[in-house]
Tab-separated table of C-alpha atoms in Angstrom:
chain	number	residue	atom	x	y	z
A	123	UNK	CA	12.953	76.355	-54.546
A	124	UNK	CA	14.695	73.103	-54.657
A	125	UNK	CA	13.155	72.101	-51.211
A	126	UNK	CA	9.765	72.830	-52.576
A	127	UNK	CA	10.309	70.805	-55.686
A	128	UNK	CA	11.635	67.893	-53.607
A	129	UNK	CA	8.751	68.138	-51.219
A	130	UNK	CA	6.375	68.029	-54.258
A	131	UNK	CA	8.006	64.908	-55.642
A	132	UNK	CA	8.001	62.981	-52.539
A	133	UNK	CA	4.159	63.814	-52.001
A	134	UNK	CA	3.574	62.557	-55.553
A	135	UNK	CA	5.400	59.426	-54.800
A	136	UNK	CA	3.340	58.854	-51.529
A	137	UNK	CA	0.084	59.503	-53.417
A	138	UNK	CA	1.033	56.969	-56.062
A	139	UNK	CA	2.107	54.317	-53.554
A	140	UNK	CA	-1.185	54.760	-51.803
A	141	UNK	CA	-3.139	54.464	-55.031
A	142	UNK	CA	-1.112	51.475	-56.126
A	143	UNK	CA	-1.940	49.849	-52.820
A	144	UNK	CA	-5.761	50.699	-53.152
A	145	UNK	CA	-5.687	49.147	-56.510
A	146	UNK	CA	-4.179	45.952	-55.242
A	147	UNK	CA	-6.725	45.495	-52.468
A	148	UNK	CA	-9.434	46.049	-54.832
A	149	UNK	CA	-8.262	43.314	-57.164
A	150	UNK	CA	-7.877	40.846	-54.288
A	151	UNK	CA	-11.311	41.586	-53.034
A	152	UNK	CA	-12.926	41.031	-56.445
A	153	UNK	CA	-10.996	37.777	-56.770
A	154	UNK	CA	-12.194	36.647	-53.258
A	155	UNK	CA	-15.623	37.487	-54.173
A	156	UNK	CA	-15.566	35.549	-57.368
A	157	UNK	CA	-14.167	32.551	-55.445
A	158	UNK	CA	-16.794	32.907	-52.758
A	159	UNK	CA	-19.486	33.016	-55.360
A	160	UNK	CA	-18.034	29.993	-57.093
A	161	UNK	CA	-18.008	28.131	-53.763
A	162	UNK	CA	-21.644	29.041	-53.082
A	163	UNK	CA	-22.580	27.791	-56.647
A	164	UNK	CA	-20.788	24.470	-55.948
A	165	UNK	CA	-22.488	24.119	-52.601
A	166	UNK	CA	-25.768	24.637	-54.333
A	167	UNK	CA	-25.096	21.967	-57.064
A	168	UNK	CA	-23.979	19.418	-54.370
A	169	UNK	CA	-27.099	20.167	-52.635
A	170	UNK	CA	-29.440	19.534	-55.518
A	171	UNK	CA	-27.440	16.433	-56.359
A	172	UNK	CA	-28.049	15.098	-52.802
A	173	UNK	CA	-31.811	16.097	-53.127
A	174	UNK	CA	-31.929	14.170	-56.462
A	175	UNK	CA	-30.331	11.024	-54.942
A	176	UNK	CA	-32.832	11.061	-52.083
A	177	UNK	CA	-35.653	11.353	-54.693
A	178	UNK	CA	-34.277	8.469	-56.588
A	179	UNK	CA	-33.873	6.342	-53.374
A	180	UNK	CA	-37.432	7.165	-52.413
A	181	UNK	CA	-38.578	6.162	-55.855
A	182	UNK	CA	-36.597	2.799	-55.821
A	183	UNK	CA	-37.977	2.045	-52.374
A	184	UNK	CA	-41.609	2.661	-53.553
A	185	UNK	CA	-41.084	0.278	-56.603
A	186	UNK	CA	-39.482	-2.194	-54.177
A	187	UNK	CA	-42.151	-2.484	-51.486
A	188	UNK	CA	-41.865	-5.195	-49.030
A	189	UNK	CA	-45.246	-6.953	-48.622
A	190	UNK	CA	-46.010	-8.771	-45.249
A	191	UNK	CA	-48.163	-11.861	-45.845
A	192	UNK	CA	-49.701	-13.832	-42.876
A	193	UNK	CA	-50.146	-17.518	-43.427
A	194	UNK	CA	-52.338	-19.676	-41.226
A	195	UNK	CA	-52.123	-23.320	-41.978
A	196	UNK	CA	-54.617	-25.466	-40.110
A	197	UNK	CA	-52.347	-28.435	-39.461
A	198	UNK	CA	-49.218	-30.086	-40.823
A	199	UNK	CA	-49.850	-32.759	-43.458
A	200	UNK	CA	-48.537	-33.321	-46.983
A	201	UNK	CA	-51.523	-31.759	-48.994
A	202	UNK	CA	-51.574	-28.417	-46.932
A	203	UNK	CA	-47.861	-28.369	-46.799
A	204	UNK	CA	-47.656	-28.517	-50.642
A	205	UNK	CA	-50.361	-25.837	-50.914
A	206	UNK	CA	-48.257	-23.426	-48.668
A	207	UNK	CA	-45.137	-24.178	-50.731
A	208	UNK	CA	-46.852	-23.336	-53.888
A	209	UNK	CA	-48.226	-20.159	-52.677
A	210	UNK	CA	-44.923	-18.992	-51.372
A	211	UNK	CA	-43.150	-19.957	-54.588
A	212	UNK	CA	-45.589	-17.914	-56.712
A	213	UNK	CA	-45.166	-14.917	-54.766
A	214	UNK	CA	-41.344	-15.181	-54.401
A	215	UNK	CA	-41.106	-15.534	-58.293
A	216	UNK	CA	-43.456	-12.681	-58.972
A	217	UNK	CA	-42.468	-10.160	-56.318
A	218	UNK	CA	-38.865	-11.303	-55.747
A	219	UNK	CA	-37.669	-12.890	-52.555
A	220	UNK	CA	-36.389	-9.704	-51.134
A	221	UNK	CA	-39.899	-8.081	-51.466
A	222	UNK	CA	-42.017	-10.448	-49.572
A	223	UNK	CA	-41.972	-11.529	-45.896
A	224	UNK	CA	-44.063	-14.604	-44.843
A	225	UNK	CA	-45.312	-14.873	-41.354
A	226	UNK	CA	-46.258	-18.585	-41.261
A	227	UNK	CA	-48.320	-20.070	-38.234
A	228	UNK	CA	-49.476	-23.558	-37.839
A	229	UNK	CA	-52.844	-23.863	-35.859
A	230	UNK	CA	-51.902	-27.444	-34.870
A	231	UNK	CA	-55.366	-28.584	-35.829
A	232	UNK	CA	-57.053	-26.220	-33.360
A	233	UNK	CA	-59.869	-23.804	-34.367
A	234	UNK	CA	-59.067	-21.562	-31.527
A	235	UNK	CA	-55.513	-21.191	-32.372
A	236	UNK	CA	-56.736	-20.052	-35.881
A	237	UNK	CA	-58.799	-17.340	-34.243
A	238	UNK	CA	-55.745	-16.280	-32.246
A	239	UNK	CA	-53.424	-16.181	-35.281
A	240	UNK	CA	-55.878	-14.296	-37.363
A	241	UNK	CA	-56.462	-11.686	-34.891
A	242	UNK	CA	-52.532	-11.289	-34.516
A	243	UNK	CA	-52.310	-10.825	-38.209
A	244	UNK	CA	-54.881	-8.112	-38.164
A	245	UNK	CA	-53.084	-6.538	-35.239
A	246	UNK	CA	-49.905	-6.491	-37.143
A	247	UNK	CA	-51.597	-4.981	-40.157
A	248	UNK	CA	-50.358	-7.497	-42.748
A	249	UNK	CA	-50.972	-6.788	-46.321
A	250	UNK	CA	-52.891	-10.071	-47.123
A	251	UNK	CA	-53.854	-13.152	-45.255
A	252	UNK	CA	-53.386	-16.557	-46.770
A	253	UNK	CA	-55.834	-19.194	-45.057
A	254	UNK	CA	-54.938	-22.770	-45.809
A	255	UNK	CA	-57.934	-24.914	-44.975
A	256	UNK	CA	-61.424	-24.100	-43.794
A	257	UNK	CA	-60.936	-23.354	-40.085
A	258	UNK	CA	-58.379	-20.604	-40.875
A	259	UNK	CA	-60.480	-19.088	-43.617
A	260	UNK	CA	-63.475	-18.888	-41.177
A	261	UNK	CA	-61.085	-17.301	-38.436
A	262	UNK	CA	-59.781	-14.848	-40.807
A	263	UNK	CA	-63.112	-13.957	-42.117
A	264	UNK	CA	-64.410	-13.266	-38.527
A	265	UNK	CA	-61.287	-11.259	-37.795
A	266	UNK	CA	-61.293	-8.695	-40.689
A	267	UNK	CA	-63.532	-7.480	-43.614
A	268	UNK	CA	-60.824	-5.148	-44.974
A	269	UNK	CA	-57.530	-7.122	-45.289
A	270	UNK	CA	-57.558	-9.223	-48.456
A	271	UNK	CA	-57.928	-13.040	-47.597
A	272	UNK	CA	-56.888	-15.693	-50.175
A	273	UNK	CA	-57.792	-19.095	-49.206
A	274	UNK	CA	-56.597	-22.378	-50.483
A	275	UNK	CA	-57.429	-26.237	-49.876
A	276	UNK	CA	-61.019	-25.052	-49.394
A	277	UNK	CA	-63.581	-27.598	-50.642
A	278	UNK	CA	-66.575	-25.352	-50.882
A	279	UNK	CA	-66.382	-21.612	-50.194
A	280	UNK	CA	-70.376	-21.283	-50.109
A	281	UNK	CA	-70.398	-23.870	-47.286
A	282	UNK	CA	-67.377	-22.518	-45.318
A	283	UNK	CA	-68.706	-19.005	-45.405
A	284	UNK	CA	-72.315	-19.801	-45.166
A	285	UNK	CA	-73.292	-18.048	-48.558
A	286	UNK	CA	-76.742	-18.948	-49.761
A	287	UNK	CA	-76.848	-17.255	-53.113
A	288	UNK	CA	-73.509	-18.536	-54.377
A	289	UNK	CA	-72.356	-16.919	-57.676
A	290	UNK	CA	-68.727	-17.966	-58.016
A	291	UNK	CA	-67.294	-15.044	-56.106
A	292	UNK	CA	-67.848	-14.181	-52.490
A	293	UNK	CA	-68.534	-10.626	-52.822
A	294	UNK	CA	-66.295	-9.805	-49.749
A	295	UNK	CA	-62.725	-9.488	-49.128
A	296	UNK	CA	-62.140	-13.257	-49.581
A	297	UNK	CA	-61.348	-15.384	-52.762
A	298	UNK	CA	-58.858	-18.254	-53.424
A	299	UNK	CA	-58.715	-21.640	-54.690
A	300	UNK	CA	-60.681	-24.928	-54.095
A	301	UNK	CA	-59.446	-28.471	-53.509
A	302	UNK	CA	-62.671	-30.187	-54.522
A	303	UNK	CA	-62.200	-33.161	-56.984
A	304	UNK	CA	-65.235	-34.406	-58.824
A	305	UNK	CA	-67.235	-36.417	-56.313
A	306	UNK	CA	-69.109	-38.334	-58.898
A	307	UNK	CA	-65.852	-39.495	-60.510
A	308	UNK	CA	-64.624	-40.547	-57.071
A	309	UNK	CA	-67.604	-42.623	-56.575
A	310	UNK	CA	-67.170	-44.160	-60.050
A	311	UNK	CA	-63.635	-45.088	-59.115
A	312	UNK	CA	-64.870	-46.857	-55.997
A	313	UNK	CA	-67.345	-48.920	-58.164
A	314	UNK	CA	-64.504	-49.537	-60.850
A	315	UNK	CA	-62.222	-51.116	-58.366
A	316	UNK	CA	-64.809	-52.628	-56.174
A	317	UNK	CA	-67.768	-53.678	-58.195
A	318	UNK	CA	-69.219	-56.231	-55.700
A	319	UNK	CA	-69.204	-53.627	-52.793
A	320	UNK	CA	-71.947	-54.111	-50.360
A	321	UNK	CA	-71.584	-51.289	-47.946
A	322	UNK	CA	-69.411	-48.086	-48.031
A	323	UNK	CA	-68.323	-46.424	-44.746
A	324	UNK	CA	-67.980	-42.807	-45.055
A	325	UNK	CA	-65.226	-41.486	-42.533
A	326	UNK	CA	-64.900	-37.839	-41.648
A	327	UNK	CA	-64.502	-35.154	-38.947
A	328	UNK	CA	-67.843	-33.666	-37.898
A	329	UNK	CA	-66.275	-30.524	-36.939
A	330	UNK	CA	-65.268	-29.781	-40.624
A	331	UNK	CA	-68.172	-28.522	-42.616
A	332	UNK	CA	-66.531	-29.027	-45.909
A	333	UNK	CA	-66.017	-32.727	-45.156
A	334	UNK	CA	-69.727	-33.092	-44.422
A	335	UNK	CA	-70.395	-31.351	-47.674
A	336	UNK	CA	-68.316	-33.829	-49.624
A	337	UNK	CA	-69.725	-36.847	-47.648
A	338	UNK	CA	-73.273	-35.802	-48.606
A	339	UNK	CA	-72.453	-35.456	-52.241
A	340	UNK	CA	-70.782	-38.837	-52.150
A	341	UNK	CA	-73.942	-40.316	-50.511
A	342	UNK	CA	-76.155	-38.896	-53.118
A	343	UNK	CA	-74.057	-40.789	-55.835
A	344	UNK	CA	-74.144	-44.044	-53.942
A	345	UNK	CA	-77.931	-43.694	-53.430
A	346	UNK	CA	-78.261	-43.310	-57.187
A	347	UNK	CA	-76.342	-46.561	-57.685
A	348	UNK	CA	-78.144	-48.354	-55.023
A	349	UNK	CA	-75.155	-48.866	-52.764
A	350	UNK	CA	-75.598	-49.028	-48.995
A	351	UNK	CA	-73.680	-46.572	-46.836
A	352	UNK	CA	-73.085	-45.356	-43.347
A	353	UNK	CA	-71.434	-42.213	-41.941
A	354	UNK	CA	-68.710	-42.740	-39.339
A	355	UNK	CA	-67.863	-39.210	-37.763
A	356	UNK	CA	-65.121	-38.252	-35.233
A	357	UNK	CA	-65.517	-34.832	-33.334
A	358	UNK	CA	-61.717	-34.754	-33.258
A	359	UNK	CA	-58.591	-37.049	-33.377
A	360	UNK	CA	-59.082	-38.636	-30.052
A	361	UNK	CA	-62.096	-40.286	-31.408
A	362	UNK	CA	-60.673	-41.702	-34.701
A	363	UNK	CA	-59.537	-45.096	-33.399
A	364	UNK	CA	-62.918	-45.940	-32.049
A	365	UNK	CA	-64.758	-44.759	-35.078
A	366	UNK	CA	-62.584	-46.600	-37.610
A	367	UNK	CA	-62.708	-49.621	-35.446
A	368	UNK	CA	-66.490	-49.543	-35.751
A	369	UNK	CA	-66.615	-48.835	-39.428
A	370	UNK	CA	-64.404	-51.901	-40.557
A	371	UNK	CA	-66.780	-54.095	-38.516
A	372	UNK	CA	-69.607	-53.442	-40.837
A	373	UNK	CA	-68.301	-52.011	-44.132
A	374	UNK	CA	-66.126	-53.595	-46.909
A	375	UNK	CA	-64.794	-50.327	-48.354
A	376	UNK	CA	-64.263	-46.974	-46.618
A	377	UNK	CA	-64.288	-43.525	-48.180
A	378	UNK	CA	-62.474	-40.523	-46.646
A	379	UNK	CA	-62.948	-37.070	-48.403
A	380	UNK	CA	-60.452	-34.299	-47.991
A	381	UNK	CA	-60.377	-33.853	-44.181
A	382	UNK	CA	-57.706	-32.383	-42.161
A	383	UNK	CA	-58.369	-34.269	-39.046
A	384	UNK	CA	-58.222	-37.553	-40.736
A	385	UNK	CA	-55.238	-36.493	-42.857
A	386	UNK	CA	-53.268	-35.819	-39.639
A	387	UNK	CA	-54.048	-39.415	-38.370
A	388	UNK	CA	-53.465	-41.677	-41.656
A	389	UNK	CA	-50.959	-43.842	-39.822
A	390	UNK	CA	-53.574	-44.597	-37.109
A	391	UNK	CA	-56.272	-45.379	-39.691
A	392	UNK	CA	-53.901	-47.603	-41.675
A	393	UNK	CA	-52.806	-49.541	-38.770
A	394	UNK	CA	-56.577	-50.480	-38.079
A	395	UNK	CA	-57.968	-50.837	-41.844
A	396	UNK	CA	-55.170	-52.554	-43.550
A	397	UNK	CA	-54.807	-55.625	-41.097
A	398	UNK	CA	-58.525	-55.892	-41.289
A	399	UNK	CA	-58.372	-56.011	-45.260
A	400	UNK	CA	-60.687	-53.083	-45.618
A	401	UNK	CA	-59.634	-50.848	-48.514
A	402	UNK	CA	-59.940	-47.093	-48.380
A	403	UNK	CA	-60.914	-44.692	-51.226
A	404	UNK	CA	-59.332	-41.178	-50.361
A	405	UNK	CA	-60.360	-37.813	-51.460
A	406	UNK	CA	-56.600	-36.589	-51.817
A	407	UNK	CA	-53.162	-37.954	-52.531
A	408	UNK	CA	-51.766	-37.253	-49.064
A	409	UNK	CA	-54.387	-39.455	-47.299
A	410	UNK	CA	-53.981	-42.123	-50.023
A	411	UNK	CA	-50.185	-42.315	-49.749
A	412	UNK	CA	-50.496	-43.691	-46.191
A	413	UNK	CA	-53.720	-45.359	-45.698
A	414	UNK	CA	-55.605	-45.536	-48.941
A	415	UNK	CA	-55.585	-47.774	-52.098
A	416	UNK	CA	-56.659	-45.049	-54.616
A	417	UNK	CA	-57.649	-41.475	-55.071
A	418	UNK	CA	-58.903	-39.163	-57.718
A	419	UNK	CA	-56.321	-36.413	-56.821
A	420	UNK	CA	-55.607	-32.775	-57.519
A	421	UNK	CA	-52.165	-31.036	-57.106
A	422	UNK	CA	-52.217	-29.114	-53.974
A	423	UNK	CA	-48.991	-27.478	-55.098
A	424	UNK	CA	-50.721	-26.078	-58.117
A	425	UNK	CA	-53.710	-24.659	-56.389
A	426	UNK	CA	-51.488	-23.048	-53.888
A	427	UNK	CA	-49.476	-21.637	-56.740
A	428	UNK	CA	-52.698	-20.261	-58.360
A	429	UNK	CA	-53.600	-18.782	-54.896
A	430	UNK	CA	-50.227	-16.954	-54.836
A	431	UNK	CA	-50.834	-15.607	-58.437
A	432	UNK	CA	-54.292	-14.240	-57.222
A	433	UNK	CA	-52.532	-12.592	-54.359
A	434	UNK	CA	-50.029	-10.928	-56.594
A	435	UNK	CA	-53.015	-9.515	-58.724
A	436	UNK	CA	-54.625	-8.040	-55.549
A	437	UNK	CA	-51.390	-6.573	-54.140
A	438	UNK	CA	-49.625	-5.200	-57.219
A	439	UNK	CA	-52.272	-4.755	-59.704
A	440	UNK	CA	-55.082	-3.696	-57.553
A	441	UNK	CA	-57.564	-6.562	-58.601
A	442	UNK	CA	-60.950	-6.325	-56.812
A	443	UNK	CA	-61.012	-9.411	-54.610
A	444	UNK	CA	-64.734	-9.198	-53.999
A	445	UNK	CA	-65.330	-10.104	-57.766
A	446	UNK	CA	-62.576	-12.715	-58.207
A	447	UNK	CA	-64.183	-16.056	-58.913
A	448	UNK	CA	-62.915	-19.114	-56.854
A	449	UNK	CA	-60.447	-21.081	-58.945
A	450	UNK	CA	-60.313	-24.924	-59.149
A	451	UNK	CA	-57.552	-27.366	-60.044
A	452	UNK	CA	-57.241	-27.750	-63.817
A	453	UNK	CA	-57.107	-31.455	-63.866
A	454	UNK	CA	-57.345	-34.516	-61.805
A	455	UNK	CA	-55.426	-37.809	-61.821
A	456	UNK	CA	-56.292	-41.367	-60.829
A	457	UNK	CA	-53.613	-42.480	-58.394
A	458	UNK	CA	-52.943	-45.778	-56.456
A	459	UNK	CA	-50.899	-46.788	-53.459
A	460	UNK	CA	-48.660	-49.675	-54.858
A	461	UNK	CA	-47.930	-51.357	-51.447
A	462	UNK	CA	-51.309	-51.310	-50.010
A	463	UNK	CA	-52.831	-52.600	-53.252
A	464	UNK	CA	-50.241	-55.504	-53.472
A	465	UNK	CA	-50.911	-56.376	-49.898
A	466	UNK	CA	-54.625	-56.388	-50.284
A	467	UNK	CA	-54.485	-57.996	-53.702
A	468	UNK	CA	-56.006	-55.214	-55.660
A	469	UNK	CA	-55.261	-54.777	-59.373
A	470	UNK	CA	-55.813	-51.310	-60.711
A	471	UNK	CA	-56.410	-50.408	-64.514
A	472	UNK	CA	-53.700	-49.152	-66.604
A	473	UNK	CA	-54.781	-45.493	-66.549
A	474	UNK	CA	-54.084	-45.192	-62.785
A	475	UNK	CA	-50.711	-43.680	-61.774
A	476	UNK	CA	-48.639	-44.905	-58.906
A	477	UNK	CA	-48.125	-42.459	-55.958
A	478	UNK	CA	-44.464	-41.612	-55.650
A	479	UNK	CA	-43.022	-42.671	-52.281
A	480	UNK	CA	-39.725	-42.009	-50.699
């Protein structure tokens, strides 16, 4: 009997031990499952946080778009340099320097280079082309009718683009700023300084249509006032010396409109005209600063800056370039070259401003 009781007690103890062990295992398994679930939840939260970070970065990238701007400048001279500087300054201020890349190319005064540069900009799919002077504008217009083109230092867009029914806007992918100063006021300035003038020589490059446009307007003013005149044109810079030499032999005053070829050869012109005592009225400050006596000048920096503001409106605010009117310099200034005026014995009225020289 005692043996049976003892056996029963041992069996009960073993069952209790087994049950206790099973209870311990269930507890651990539950805890492990809970920890695993917590770990899974944490992983899910980290993943969502990472997704949020990517989304935020994408949004920031979208708001900080980097614009690629192709700039074709016809030739290096002070007026065009200032226009490019103004254009770049405007976009750097409006977009932020980190958000704009300028791809500047100097065509070195060659129209064929303008075409090569414009076509390369199109191949590179730039966001906008800035054409500084008429040949780059014409080349860009021939290269693309979809990429926005902003011109500056253009005398007359209708002439440059052969638009007959001019309304103030091109109706195409082109707009910009003009550098035309009032021609009648320039002619009045010539007569104010040289009331006894007998014959005016009008000097420009025949390959630049905007120069011819200005020359014809100036001739109309001279004709009204009964002043004799003659055109002296050079096809390129190689002909300038001979043309200027011919002009000073028969004219007592020369007029040079805004002309890129002449602007790049001002020292040569000065070395011929000044020793001969023949004064030059210039269409812009850069020419006048080297070889002229006076000019009715605009600010090329200002028209470049305005062109940059127009580019911003197109790129960021979606302005329709085809309806954007061409903009002009808000004011003009009578300026004179102190050293040449003194050397030639020319006294200018008090309302003229001396051109700053280094």
